[in-house]
Short mmCIF file of C-alpha atoms and ligand atoms in Angstrom, two decimals:
data_model
loop_
_atom_site.label_atom_id
_atom_site.label_comp_id
_atom_site.label_asym_id
_atom_site.label_seq_id
_atom_site.Cartn_x
_atom_site.Cartn_y
_atom_site.Cartn_z
CA UNK A 907 118.53 153.29 -30.88
CA UNK A 908 121.33 150.96 -29.32
CA UNK A 909 119.29 147.83 -28.30
CA UNK A 910 121.37 144.97 -29.47
CA UNK A 911 124.32 147.18 -29.61
CA UNK A 912 125.36 147.25 -25.77
CA UNK A 913 129.02 146.91 -24.98
CA UNK A 914 130.65 146.53 -21.58
CA UNK A 915 134.23 147.52 -21.67
CA UNK A 916 136.33 146.06 -19.03
CA UNK A 917 139.62 147.78 -18.25
CA UNK A 918 142.30 146.10 -16.22
CA UNK A 919 145.74 147.44 -14.94
CA UNK A 920 148.26 147.64 -17.65
CA UNK A 921 150.08 150.41 -19.58
CA UNK A 922 147.79 149.77 -22.61
CA UNK A 923 144.67 150.99 -20.40
CA UNK A 924 145.11 154.25 -22.33
CA UNK A 925 144.24 152.42 -25.53
CA UNK A 926 140.85 151.46 -23.97
CA UNK A 927 139.87 155.11 -24.12
CA UNK A 928 140.45 154.98 -27.81
CA UNK A 929 138.41 151.83 -28.06
CA UNK A 930 135.42 153.14 -26.01
CA UNK A 931 135.35 156.16 -28.42
CA UNK A 932 135.67 154.08 -31.56
CA UNK A 933 132.71 151.78 -30.57
CA UNK A 934 130.50 154.79 -29.63
CA UNK A 935 131.43 156.33 -32.99
CA UNK A 936 130.24 153.14 -34.76
CA UNK A 937 126.83 153.25 -33.02
CA UNK A 938 127.50 151.01 -29.80
CA UNK A 939 126.32 152.00 -26.37
CA UNK A 940 129.46 151.71 -24.07
CA UNK A 941 129.59 151.27 -20.33
CA UNK A 942 132.92 150.72 -18.58
CA UNK A 943 134.05 148.63 -15.72
CA UNK A 944 137.53 149.24 -14.23
CA UNK A 945 139.59 147.15 -11.84
CA UNK A 946 141.38 148.73 -9.05
CA UNK A 947 144.98 148.53 -10.94
CA UNK A 948 143.37 149.93 -14.09
CA UNK A 949 142.79 153.04 -12.05
CA UNK A 950 146.59 153.12 -11.41
CA UNK A 951 146.90 153.53 -15.12
CA UNK A 952 144.11 155.86 -16.39
CA UNK A 953 141.42 157.96 -14.70
CA UNK A 954 137.77 156.85 -14.37
CA UNK A 955 136.97 160.54 -15.40
CA UNK A 956 138.53 159.85 -18.77
CA UNK A 957 135.86 157.21 -19.49
CA UNK A 958 133.09 159.25 -17.88
CA UNK A 959 133.74 161.94 -20.20
CA UNK A 960 133.90 159.73 -23.22
CA UNK A 961 130.92 157.42 -22.36
CA UNK A 962 128.77 159.97 -20.53
CA UNK A 963 128.63 157.70 -17.55
CA UNK A 964 130.99 157.09 -14.48
CA UNK A 965 132.64 153.58 -14.88
CA UNK A 966 131.80 150.97 -12.42
CA UNK A 967 134.87 150.44 -10.12
CA UNK A 968 133.64 148.42 -7.10
CA UNK A 969 130.74 146.42 -6.23
CA UNK A 970 129.82 148.42 -3.15
CA UNK A 971 130.01 152.06 -3.73
CA UNK A 972 127.33 152.20 -6.64
CA UNK A 973 123.79 153.25 -5.81
CA UNK A 974 122.56 149.95 -7.52
CA UNK A 975 122.66 147.02 -4.93
CA UNK A 976 123.66 144.59 -7.55
CA UNK A 977 125.55 146.72 -10.28
CA UNK A 978 127.20 143.55 -11.78
CA UNK A 979 124.05 141.79 -12.66
CA UNK A 980 122.37 144.97 -13.92
CA UNK A 981 125.47 145.43 -16.07
CA UNK A 982 125.81 141.89 -17.16
CA UNK A 983 122.25 141.52 -18.31
CA UNK A 984 122.37 145.02 -20.29
CA UNK A 985 125.35 143.67 -22.11
CA UNK A 986 125.27 142.18 -25.68
CA UNK A 987 129.21 141.94 -25.60
CA UNK A 988 131.63 142.32 -22.84
CA UNK A 989 135.21 143.12 -24.21
CA UNK A 990 138.13 143.29 -21.79
CA UNK A 991 140.87 145.34 -23.17
CA UNK A 992 143.58 145.39 -21.97
CA UNK A 993 143.27 141.95 -20.11
CA UNK A 994 146.26 141.29 -17.83
CA UNK A 995 147.55 137.83 -17.01
CA UNK A 996 146.06 138.26 -13.52
CA UNK A 997 142.32 139.00 -14.97
CA UNK A 998 142.79 136.08 -17.42
CA UNK A 999 143.61 133.76 -14.55
CA UNK A 1000 140.69 134.97 -12.44
CA UNK A 1001 138.42 134.69 -15.36
CA UNK A 1002 139.66 131.17 -16.12
CA UNK A 1003 138.87 130.10 -12.60
CA UNK A 1004 135.65 132.16 -12.15
CA UNK A 1005 137.01 134.32 -9.30
CA UNK A 1006 134.33 136.97 -8.93
CA UNK A 1007 136.52 139.05 -6.65
CA UNK A 1008 136.07 142.28 -8.43
CA UNK A 1009 133.40 144.16 -10.31
CA UNK A 1010 134.62 143.16 -13.77
CA UNK A 1011 134.76 139.39 -13.11
CA UNK A 1012 131.45 139.55 -11.33
CA UNK A 1013 129.92 141.27 -14.35
CA UNK A 1014 131.25 138.59 -16.64
CA UNK A 1015 129.95 135.74 -14.35
CA UNK A 1016 126.55 137.39 -14.08
CA UNK A 1017 126.14 137.86 -17.89
CA UNK A 1018 125.06 135.61 -20.79
CA UNK A 1019 126.70 138.24 -23.17
CA UNK A 1020 129.43 137.28 -25.72
CA UNK A 1021 132.96 137.87 -24.20
CA UNK A 1022 135.94 139.29 -26.19
CA UNK A 1023 139.32 139.30 -24.48
CA UNK A 1024 142.24 141.35 -25.56
CA UNK A 1025 145.35 140.45 -23.71
CA UNK A 1026 148.35 142.70 -23.09
CA UNK A 1027 151.49 141.70 -21.15
CA UNK A 1028 155.25 141.05 -21.35
CA UNK A 1029 156.25 138.28 -23.80
CA UNK A 1030 157.32 136.01 -20.96
CA UNK A 1031 153.99 136.47 -19.12
CA UNK A 1032 152.10 135.86 -22.33
CA UNK A 1033 154.18 132.66 -23.28
CA UNK A 1034 153.95 131.24 -19.57
CA UNK A 1035 152.16 127.94 -19.63
CA UNK A 1036 149.76 129.13 -16.88
CA UNK A 1037 148.52 131.96 -19.11
CA UNK A 1038 148.37 129.80 -22.10
CA UNK A 1039 146.35 127.13 -20.18
CA UNK A 1040 144.04 129.91 -18.65
CA UNK A 1041 143.51 131.25 -22.34
CA UNK A 1042 142.62 127.56 -23.45
CA UNK A 1043 140.00 127.67 -20.69
CA UNK A 1044 138.64 130.89 -21.79
CA UNK A 1045 138.34 129.55 -25.50
CA UNK A 1046 136.52 126.53 -24.16
CA UNK A 1047 133.97 128.96 -22.41
CA UNK A 1048 133.33 130.42 -25.86
CA UNK A 1049 135.25 133.68 -25.27
CA UNK A 1050 137.00 135.16 -28.20
CA UNK A 1051 140.52 136.21 -27.83
CA UNK A 1052 142.07 138.98 -29.99
CA UNK A 1053 145.83 137.97 -29.74
CA UNK A 1054 148.19 140.64 -28.77
CA UNK A 1055 150.66 141.90 -31.43
CA UNK A 1056 154.63 142.11 -31.65
CA UNK A 1057 155.81 145.53 -30.84
CA UNK A 1058 157.21 147.85 -28.17
CA UNK A 1059 156.20 146.94 -24.45
CA UNK A 1060 156.32 148.69 -21.25
CA UNK A 1061 159.87 149.62 -20.10
CA UNK A 1062 161.35 149.71 -23.35
CA UNK A 1063 161.00 145.98 -24.15
CA UNK A 1064 160.03 144.58 -27.44
CA UNK A 1065 158.15 141.39 -28.28
CA UNK A 1066 154.87 139.67 -28.48
CA UNK A 1067 152.17 141.13 -25.81
CA UNK A 1068 151.19 144.32 -27.01
CA UNK A 1069 147.69 145.13 -27.07
CA UNK A 1070 145.90 144.62 -30.29
CA UNK A 1071 145.10 148.05 -32.16
CA UNK A 1072 141.74 149.66 -30.78
CA UNK A 1073 140.52 149.45 -34.48
CA UNK A 1074 141.16 145.67 -34.65
CA UNK A 1075 139.35 145.02 -31.30
CA UNK A 1076 136.49 147.30 -32.37
CA UNK A 1077 136.09 145.39 -35.51
CA UNK A 1078 135.79 141.99 -33.72
CA UNK A 1079 133.40 143.41 -31.16
CA UNK A 1080 131.14 145.13 -33.83
CA UNK A 1081 131.17 142.10 -36.14
CA UNK A 1082 128.55 140.40 -34.16
CA UNK A 1083 126.40 143.36 -33.10
CA UNK A 1084 123.16 143.66 -35.03
CA UNK A 1085 123.58 145.73 -38.07
CA UNK A 1086 121.14 148.76 -38.28
CA UNK A 1087 119.54 147.82 -41.68
CA UNK A 1088 116.18 148.71 -40.43
CA UNK A 1089 117.04 152.21 -39.40
CA UNK A 1090 114.76 154.89 -40.59
CA UNK A 1091 111.67 152.47 -40.74
CA UNK A 1092 108.68 152.84 -38.56
CA UNK A 1093 107.08 149.66 -37.88
CA UNK A 1094 103.90 148.45 -36.08
CA UNK A 1095 103.75 144.93 -34.64
CA UNK A 1096 100.83 143.26 -32.96
CA UNK A 1097 101.23 140.46 -30.52
CA UNK A 1098 99.44 138.18 -28.03
CA UNK A 1099 96.12 136.62 -27.76
CA UNK A 1100 93.09 138.94 -27.32
CA UNK A 1101 90.62 138.35 -24.58
CA UNK A 1102 86.95 138.83 -25.09
CA UNK A 1103 85.04 139.32 -21.79
CA UNK A 1104 81.87 137.28 -20.97
CA UNK A 1105 81.39 138.86 -17.63
CA UNK A 1106 83.88 140.62 -15.10
CA UNK A 1107 85.58 137.37 -14.32
CA UNK A 1108 85.65 135.21 -17.43
CA UNK A 1109 86.67 135.79 -21.02
CA UNK A 1110 87.19 133.92 -24.31
CA UNK A 1111 90.83 133.77 -25.09
CA UNK A 1112 93.51 131.72 -26.88
CA UNK A 1113 96.81 130.14 -26.22
CA UNK A 1114 98.95 132.60 -27.83
CA UNK A 1115 101.90 133.77 -25.57
CA UNK A 1116 103.04 136.68 -27.46
CA UNK A 1117 106.60 135.17 -27.76
CA UNK A 1118 106.62 135.42 -31.64
CA UNK A 1119 105.40 139.04 -31.78
CA UNK A 1120 107.82 140.12 -28.95
CA UNK A 1121 110.65 138.56 -30.99
CA UNK A 1122 109.57 140.45 -34.10
CA UNK A 1123 109.42 143.70 -32.12
CA UNK A 1124 112.68 143.14 -30.43
CA UNK A 1125 114.56 142.13 -33.65
CA UNK A 1126 113.22 145.16 -35.60
CA UNK A 1127 114.36 147.49 -32.53
CA UNK A 1128 117.75 145.80 -32.41
CA UNK A 1129 118.14 146.46 -36.20
CA UNK A 1130 117.41 150.04 -35.75
CA UNK A 1131 113.66 150.30 -36.61
CA UNK A 1132 111.32 152.66 -34.55
CA UNK A 1133 108.96 150.06 -33.06
CA UNK A 1134 105.42 150.41 -31.90
CA UNK A 1135 103.95 147.16 -30.20
CA UNK A 1136 100.25 146.70 -29.72
CA UNK A 1137 100.10 143.88 -27.62
CA UNK A 1138 97.47 141.71 -25.49
CA UNK A 1139 100.36 139.96 -23.83
CA UNK A 1140 103.45 140.78 -21.69
CA UNK A 1141 105.85 142.94 -23.79
CA UNK A 1142 109.77 142.62 -23.83
CA UNK A 1143 111.56 144.72 -21.35
CA UNK A 1144 113.07 147.22 -23.66
CA UNK A 1145 112.51 151.07 -23.37
CA UNK A 1146 113.30 151.57 -27.11
CA UNK A 1147 110.00 149.61 -27.97
CA UNK A 1148 106.75 151.81 -27.53
CA UNK A 1149 104.15 149.60 -26.15
CA UNK A 1150 100.47 150.03 -26.16
CA UNK A 1151 98.66 147.35 -24.19
CA UNK A 1152 95.12 146.13 -25.23
CA UNK A 1153 92.84 143.46 -24.21
CA UNK A 1154 90.17 142.77 -26.85
CA UNK A 1155 90.06 142.57 -30.69
CA UNK A 1156 88.18 145.99 -30.76
CA UNK A 1157 90.61 147.80 -28.74
CA UNK A 1158 93.54 146.34 -31.02
CA UNK A 1159 91.61 147.46 -33.99
CA UNK A 1160 91.23 150.93 -32.70
CA UNK A 1161 94.98 151.33 -31.70
CA UNK A 1162 96.27 149.91 -34.85
CA UNK A 1163 93.95 151.62 -37.12
CA UNK A 1164 94.62 155.13 -35.69
CA UNK A 1165 98.27 154.59 -35.93
CA UNK A 1166 99.26 152.29 -38.79
CA UNK A 1167 98.43 154.55 -41.97
CA UNK A 1168 101.98 156.23 -41.95
CA UNK A 1169 103.88 153.26 -40.91
CA UNK A 1170 106.34 151.66 -43.32
CA UNK A 1171 105.67 148.05 -42.10
CA UNK A 1172 102.82 146.31 -40.19
CA UNK A 1173 103.33 142.81 -38.84
CA UNK A 1174 100.08 141.32 -37.55
CA UNK A 1175 101.40 138.43 -35.29
CA UNK A 1176 98.61 138.73 -32.81
CA UNK A 1177 96.19 135.95 -32.31
CA UNK A 1178 93.00 137.96 -32.61
CA UNK A 1179 89.73 136.53 -31.55
CA UNK A 1180 87.40 136.11 -34.65
CA UNK A 1181 84.22 136.16 -32.38
CA UNK A 1182 83.19 137.90 -29.00
CA UNK A 1183 80.13 137.62 -26.82
CA UNK A 1184 77.48 139.95 -27.94
CA UNK A 1185 76.59 141.03 -24.44
CA UNK A 1186 78.92 141.44 -21.38
CA UNK A 1187 77.32 140.60 -18.22
CA UNK A 1188 77.99 143.41 -15.53
CA UNK A 1189 78.14 140.75 -12.77
CA UNK A 1190 79.50 137.30 -12.48
CA UNK A 1191 77.27 134.74 -14.13
CA UNK A 1192 76.09 132.46 -11.30
CA UNK A 1193 76.05 128.71 -11.49
CA UNK A 1194 72.72 128.62 -9.85
CA UNK A 1195 71.35 130.48 -12.80
CA UNK A 1196 71.84 127.54 -14.94
CA UNK A 1197 74.09 126.98 -18.19
CA UNK A 1198 74.04 130.40 -19.89
CA UNK A 1199 73.74 130.65 -23.49
CA UNK A 1200 76.33 133.20 -24.96
CA UNK A 1201 75.51 134.53 -28.38
CA UNK A 1202 78.77 135.21 -30.22
CA UNK A 1203 79.30 138.03 -32.91
CA UNK A 1204 82.13 138.52 -35.26
CA UNK A 1205 84.98 140.91 -34.23
CA UNK A 1206 86.70 143.63 -36.41
CA UNK A 1207 89.36 142.23 -38.59
CA UNK A 1208 92.41 144.28 -37.71
CA UNK A 1209 94.44 143.17 -40.72
CA UNK A 1210 91.69 143.88 -42.96
CA UNK A 1211 91.37 147.41 -41.72
CA UNK A 1212 95.23 147.94 -42.50
CA UNK A 1213 94.96 146.48 -45.93
CA UNK A 1214 92.18 148.93 -46.96
CA UNK A 1215 94.36 151.93 -45.89
CA UNK A 1216 95.83 154.35 -48.49
CA UNK A 1217 98.63 154.63 -48.33
CA UNK A 1218 99.14 151.45 -46.59
CA UNK A 1219 102.25 149.82 -44.81
CA UNK A 1220 103.88 146.74 -46.21
CA UNK A 1221 101.70 144.05 -44.84
CA UNK A 1222 102.84 140.94 -42.92
CA UNK A 1223 100.15 138.59 -41.73
CA UNK A 1224 100.23 135.28 -39.81
CA UNK A 1225 98.31 132.11 -40.27
CA UNK A 1226 98.16 129.78 -37.20
CA UNK A 1227 96.84 126.56 -38.76
CA UNK A 1228 95.95 123.20 -37.21
CA UNK A 1229 97.23 120.72 -39.72
CA UNK A 1230 97.98 121.05 -43.53
CA UNK A 1231 99.21 124.29 -44.80
CA UNK A 1232 97.95 123.58 -48.33
CA UNK A 1233 95.44 126.39 -48.31
CA UNK A 1234 97.68 129.11 -47.25
CA UNK A 1235 98.68 130.49 -50.66
CA UNK A 1236 94.95 131.16 -51.07
CA UNK A 1237 94.74 132.70 -47.70
CA UNK A 1238 97.58 135.09 -48.64
CA UNK A 1239 96.02 136.03 -51.84
CA UNK A 1240 92.50 136.54 -50.10
CA UNK A 1241 93.99 138.70 -47.34
CA UNK A 1242 96.10 140.82 -49.73
CA UNK A 1243 99.18 140.60 -47.68
CA UNK A 1244 102.66 141.15 -49.06
CA UNK A 1245 103.80 138.14 -46.81
CA UNK A 1246 101.94 135.58 -44.85
CA UNK A 1247 103.93 133.61 -42.28
CA UNK A 1248 102.15 130.44 -41.77
CA UNK A 1249 102.56 127.68 -39.32
CA UNK A 1250 100.98 124.50 -38.03
CA UNK A 1251 100.49 125.06 -34.40
CA UNK A 1252 99.81 121.28 -33.52
CA UNK A 1253 103.29 120.55 -34.82
CA UNK A 1254 106.09 119.73 -32.28
CA UNK A 1255 108.15 122.80 -31.41
CA UNK A 1256 105.80 125.08 -33.45
CA UNK A 1257 102.90 125.59 -30.93
CA UNK A 1258 101.68 128.76 -28.95
CA UNK A 1259 104.08 129.25 -26.00
CA UNK A 1260 107.21 127.45 -27.37
CA UNK A 1261 110.48 129.05 -28.02
CA UNK A 1262 110.84 127.57 -31.51
CA UNK A 1263 108.71 127.75 -34.70
CA UNK A 1264 108.61 126.17 -38.14
CA UNK A 1265 107.15 128.37 -40.56
CA UNK A 1266 106.20 128.83 -44.36
CA UNK A 1267 106.60 132.12 -45.93
CA UNK A 1268 103.98 132.85 -48.68
CA UNK A 1269 104.57 136.16 -50.62
CA UNK A 1270 101.96 138.28 -52.15
CA UNK A 1271 102.90 136.82 -55.69
CA UNK A 1272 102.16 133.30 -54.35
CA UNK A 1273 105.84 132.13 -54.08
CA UNK A 1274 106.45 129.96 -51.12
CA UNK A 1275 109.58 129.34 -48.79
CA UNK A 1276 109.64 126.55 -46.20
CA UNK A 1277 111.85 127.25 -43.28
CA UNK A 1278 113.27 124.59 -40.84
CA UNK A 1279 112.42 124.61 -37.21
CA UNK A 1280 114.25 127.38 -35.58
CA UNK A 1281 113.96 129.79 -32.56
CA UNK A 1282 111.28 132.47 -32.75
CA UNK A 1283 114.24 134.86 -32.54
CA UNK A 1284 115.67 133.55 -35.84
CA UNK A 1285 112.25 133.43 -37.34
CA UNK A 1286 111.94 137.12 -36.59
CA UNK A 1287 115.35 137.83 -38.27
CA UNK A 1288 114.09 136.04 -41.43
CA UNK A 1289 110.94 137.97 -41.45
CA UNK A 1290 112.78 141.40 -41.48
CA UNK A 1291 115.24 139.98 -44.04
CA UNK A 1292 112.17 139.14 -46.19
CA UNK A 1293 110.61 142.57 -45.58
CA UNK A 1294 113.80 144.38 -46.81
CA UNK A 1295 113.75 142.14 -50.01
CA UNK A 1296 110.22 142.94 -50.68
CA UNK A 1297 110.77 146.68 -50.12
CA UNK A 1298 113.81 146.42 -52.39
CA UNK A 1299 111.63 144.96 -55.16
CA UNK A 1300 108.71 147.20 -54.74
N1 CTP B 455 93.63 138.87 -37.80
C1 CTP B 455 93.21 140.13 -37.35
N2 CTP B 455 91.93 140.38 -36.87
C2 CTP B 455 91.11 139.32 -36.50
C3 CTP B 455 91.48 138.03 -36.82
C4 CTP B 455 92.76 137.82 -37.60
O1 CTP B 455 93.89 141.15 -37.83
N3 CTP B 455 90.00 139.61 -36.12
C5 CTP B 455 95.00 138.70 -38.33
C6 CTP B 455 95.87 137.84 -37.49
O2 CTP B 455 96.80 138.78 -36.71
C7 CTP B 455 96.76 137.19 -38.54
C8 CTP B 455 95.80 136.99 -39.80
O3 CTP B 455 94.88 138.02 -39.51
O4 CTP B 455 97.82 137.97 -39.04
C9 CTP B 455 95.29 135.76 -39.81
O5 CTP B 455 94.57 135.07 -38.87
P1 CTP B 455 93.66 133.85 -39.16
O6 CTP B 455 93.00 133.60 -37.78
O7 CTP B 455 94.65 132.69 -39.50
O8 CTP B 455 92.79 134.42 -40.33
P2 CTP B 455 91.32 133.95 -40.42
O9 CTP B 455 90.77 134.76 -41.60
O10 CTP B 455 90.52 134.28 -39.15
O11 CTP B 455 91.33 132.51 -40.75
P3 CTP B 455 90.56 131.15 -40.36
O12 CTP B 455 89.26 131.08 -40.76
O13 CTP B 455 91.68 130.07 -40.64
O14 CTP B 455 90.59 131.35 -38.80
#
């Protein structure tokens, strides 16, 4: 389970390249998935085979020999962190000016990942104003620099410029990768808005985009949980999340009820239709036949079914409200959830389809926490933090 812990290790041409092999091993031991990109001069110092043996995958060494037509974008998107160790003065200069002339710089440019740069070079090169100016530029891009240490340098010289210890670099890299505090938990998440067919072309639906449920599933996977996502929307592109696609409330109910009993946590983020047409026409309803009368009947309450299970998972419900949240404490009580996440979908930044949400947490005991407007990703992190607290208390 390495989602959220993907590290691209860039190795450039310096004597310290051998230390990159230790760094790769250290990162893998600490739970990261590591893929390596090497520059041509790195290959003068250490063999690609060394990294292939450590990481289980041949390093990317140039942009054109890989079977992937666009290896730099594939790798750039895969990465959560790119760490360049050792980074030579030449690579730092190319990075500063965005010169995507090799596979490593192209990968960095094609990525939104965090970048950590660990330089190694002779003292004179390190202190040269060009290098220092380039490092300033890298800092201004938000890159983190792991400064070189004082010590023995190539050719018997001594001074500042020696690559920081692999352990130090690994610490910096891992400090930002998600902790695996949900490891061992088996969770089920529902997402999206269900669609209740009227005839073969029409349905009753709602505006839910599935973004909140996707974020909850993704964050859980990043934090090490085994995740089953039952969704009526487009799921995240992450092979570590098991996905079951459904359309109607009834299908969602059947999938959830047959799978949830032995789960540790169930998060019901889907906007499930409360009513469906009693009959579904086999052929398209024609305008010429006049205005149809569509009789609605209640759907199954998915959450209610999970609540009645014994044993049952820790249960998180959602309440998409339009207006005041005054009654959500009562809603949490009546639904019997351990946590209710309520929001006013008419409020700016909190609606269906937006990337942000402003939520109120109501615990089973009626206590309330109001959160500020934040990204749906951060709301998901808060939900899992709260789930861990509730599990610790129970
Ligand atoms: N839910 C469900 N099955 C349904 C309807 C809702 O599992 N058929 C779940 C939702 O996934 C959500 C929670 O119940 O987690 C609350 O949904 P909401 O529509 O706010 O609840 P209702 O009881 O339908 O309240 P209201 O009368 O305000 O619509």
